[in-house]
Tab-separated table of C-alpha atoms in Angstrom:
chain	number	residue	atom	x	y	z
A	1	UNK	CA	-36.008	77.866	2.004
A	2	UNK	CA	-36.363	74.189	1.178
A	3	UNK	CA	-33.350	71.630	0.889
A	4	UNK	CA	-32.449	67.675	-0.048
A	5	UNK	CA	-29.526	66.247	1.058
A	6	UNK	CA	-28.957	63.059	-0.629
A	7	UNK	CA	-26.297	59.886	0.877
A	8	UNK	CA	-25.980	56.479	0.329
A	9	UNK	CA	-24.406	56.117	-3.345
A	10	UNK	CA	-21.497	54.085	-3.888
A	11	UNK	CA	-19.511	51.206	-5.711
A	12	UNK	CA	-21.393	47.801	-5.683
A	13	UNK	CA	-21.384	44.556	-7.684
A	14	UNK	CA	-23.934	43.158	-9.765
A	15	UNK	CA	-26.486	41.983	-7.725
A	16	UNK	CA	-25.728	43.951	-5.116
A	17	UNK	CA	-27.933	46.357	-3.112
A	18	UNK	CA	-27.536	50.087	-1.893
A	19	UNK	CA	-29.903	52.389	-0.154
A	20	UNK	CA	-30.326	56.168	-0.968
A	21	UNK	CA	-31.288	58.358	1.408
A	22	UNK	CA	-32.676	61.983	0.583
A	23	UNK	CA	-33.455	63.951	3.825
A	24	UNK	CA	-35.522	67.283	3.620
A	25	UNK	CA	-35.191	70.094	5.324
A	26	UNK	CA	-37.690	73.635	5.056
A	27	UNK	CA	-40.606	71.617	4.040
A	28	UNK	CA	-42.348	68.069	4.977
A	29	UNK	CA	-41.904	65.332	2.369
A	30	UNK	CA	-45.380	64.162	3.084
A	31	UNK	CA	-46.622	67.682	1.854
A	32	UNK	CA	-45.046	66.886	-1.534
A	33	UNK	CA	-44.657	64.676	-4.680
A	34	UNK	CA	-40.893	63.142	-4.496
A	35	UNK	CA	-39.383	61.635	-7.350
A	36	UNK	CA	-36.384	59.690	-7.839
A	37	UNK	CA	-34.326	60.067	-11.095
A	38	UNK	CA	-31.151	59.147	-12.686
A	39	UNK	CA	-28.560	60.168	-15.153
A	40	UNK	CA	-26.048	57.869	-16.920
A	41	UNK	CA	-23.069	59.346	-18.879
A	42	UNK	CA	-24.128	60.682	-22.114
A	43	UNK	CA	-27.674	59.863	-21.504
A	44	UNK	CA	-30.732	62.589	-20.338
A	45	UNK	CA	-31.987	62.277	-16.861
A	46	UNK	CA	-34.780	59.354	-16.403
A	47	UNK	CA	-37.620	59.358	-13.950
A	48	UNK	CA	-36.828	55.937	-11.538
A	49	UNK	CA	-39.825	56.036	-9.154
A	50	UNK	CA	-42.127	58.302	-7.931
A	51	UNK	CA	-44.683	58.784	-4.746
A	52	UNK	CA	-47.563	60.955	-6.032
A	53	UNK	CA	-48.426	64.157	-3.690
A	54	UNK	CA	-52.282	63.797	-3.632
A	55	UNK	CA	-52.731	59.770	-2.693
A	56	UNK	CA	-48.888	58.740	-2.083
A	57	UNK	CA	-49.491	56.210	-4.658
A	58	UNK	CA	-45.861	54.937	-5.680
A	59	UNK	CA	-44.617	54.117	-9.401
A	60	UNK	CA	-41.633	52.778	-10.826
A	61	UNK	CA	-39.961	52.704	-14.205
A	62	UNK	CA	-40.236	49.775	-15.761
A	63	UNK	CA	-36.536	48.908	-15.739
A	64	UNK	CA	-36.566	48.825	-11.864
A	65	UNK	CA	-40.083	47.518	-11.244
A	66	UNK	CA	-39.675	44.561	-8.725
A	67	UNK	CA	-35.862	45.414	-7.664
A	68	UNK	CA	-36.424	48.956	-6.478
A	69	UNK	CA	-38.625	50.511	-3.469
A	70	UNK	CA	-39.422	54.259	-2.696
A	71	UNK	CA	-40.532	54.780	0.726
A	72	UNK	CA	-40.438	57.839	3.371
A	73	UNK	CA	-40.078	58.213	7.003
A	74	UNK	CA	-42.040	61.251	8.282
A	75	UNK	CA	-40.211	61.303	11.488
A	76	UNK	CA	-37.229	61.607	9.866
A	77	UNK	CA	-38.756	63.513	6.963
A	78	UNK	CA	-36.551	61.188	4.631
A	79	UNK	CA	-37.294	59.605	1.598
A	80	UNK	CA	-35.849	56.457	0.559
A	81	UNK	CA	-34.626	54.192	-2.666
A	82	UNK	CA	-33.980	50.779	-1.592
A	83	UNK	CA	-32.308	49.278	-4.767
A	84	UNK	CA	-31.708	45.344	-4.805
A	85	UNK	CA	-30.358	42.959	-7.646
A	86	UNK	CA	-28.436	45.874	-8.902
A	87	UNK	CA	-27.193	45.342	-12.388
A	88	UNK	CA	-24.076	47.499	-14.222
A	89	UNK	CA	-27.131	49.425	-16.635
A	90	UNK	CA	-28.256	51.160	-13.125
A	91	UNK	CA	-24.903	52.892	-13.168
A	92	UNK	CA	-25.740	56.449	-13.279
A	93	UNK	CA	-25.744	59.704	-11.021
A	94	UNK	CA	-29.071	59.563	-8.768
A	95	UNK	CA	-31.379	62.665	-7.577
A	96	UNK	CA	-34.454	62.884	-5.389
A	97	UNK	CA	-36.666	65.712	-5.906
A	98	UNK	CA	-39.599	67.365	-4.277
A	99	UNK	CA	-42.580	69.566	-5.689
A	100	UNK	CA	-45.553	70.943	-4.209
A	101	UNK	CA	-47.215	69.920	-7.631
A	102	UNK	CA	-44.818	67.164	-8.366
A	103	UNK	CA	-46.071	65.258	-10.904
A	104	UNK	CA	-44.508	61.869	-11.719
A	105	UNK	CA	-41.773	62.085	-13.882
A	106	UNK	CA	-42.253	65.610	-15.141
A	107	UNK	CA	-39.093	67.164	-14.066
A	108	UNK	CA	-40.322	70.775	-14.079
A	109	UNK	CA	-42.880	69.883	-11.706
A	110	UNK	CA	-40.346	69.681	-9.021
A	111	UNK	CA	-38.985	72.850	-6.625
A	112	UNK	CA	-36.192	70.906	-5.063
A	113	UNK	CA	-33.417	68.629	-6.256
A	114	UNK	CA	-30.713	66.747	-4.016
A	115	UNK	CA	-27.094	67.325	-5.081
A	116	UNK	CA	-26.788	63.354	-6.880
A	117	UNK	CA	-25.120	60.588	-5.174
A	118	UNK	CA	-22.811	58.604	-7.801
A	119	UNK	CA	-23.962	54.945	-8.117
A	120	UNK	CA	-21.648	52.384	-9.645
A	121	UNK	CA	-22.609	48.801	-10.236
A	122	UNK	CA	-19.371	46.675	-11.590
A	123	UNK	CA	-20.208	43.614	-13.310
């Protein structure tokens, strides 16, 4: 049974940086599509960034393009989301997800989800 464990959330001032980590067990992240999603209070969960399973291309939502970077470490079996120049509107619970057929931001195609980590950006 696979599992994802997240860490790295917290409180940061606008313009600051945070790096979220997502460590997998029970499967190899390189064999899966990976997605980072977030859910702000009162809003639906939305896709932030993803790594395609097939060719490992990366994609970013327009709202975070140029500020966030998704990456993975094969040795640590961990995926990261580096977040720079954070804005108050980035405040949300962030989730990582992995899917054998993980397809972009289609949440139903992801098999495993992390527990979520809170990111709060103060103005």
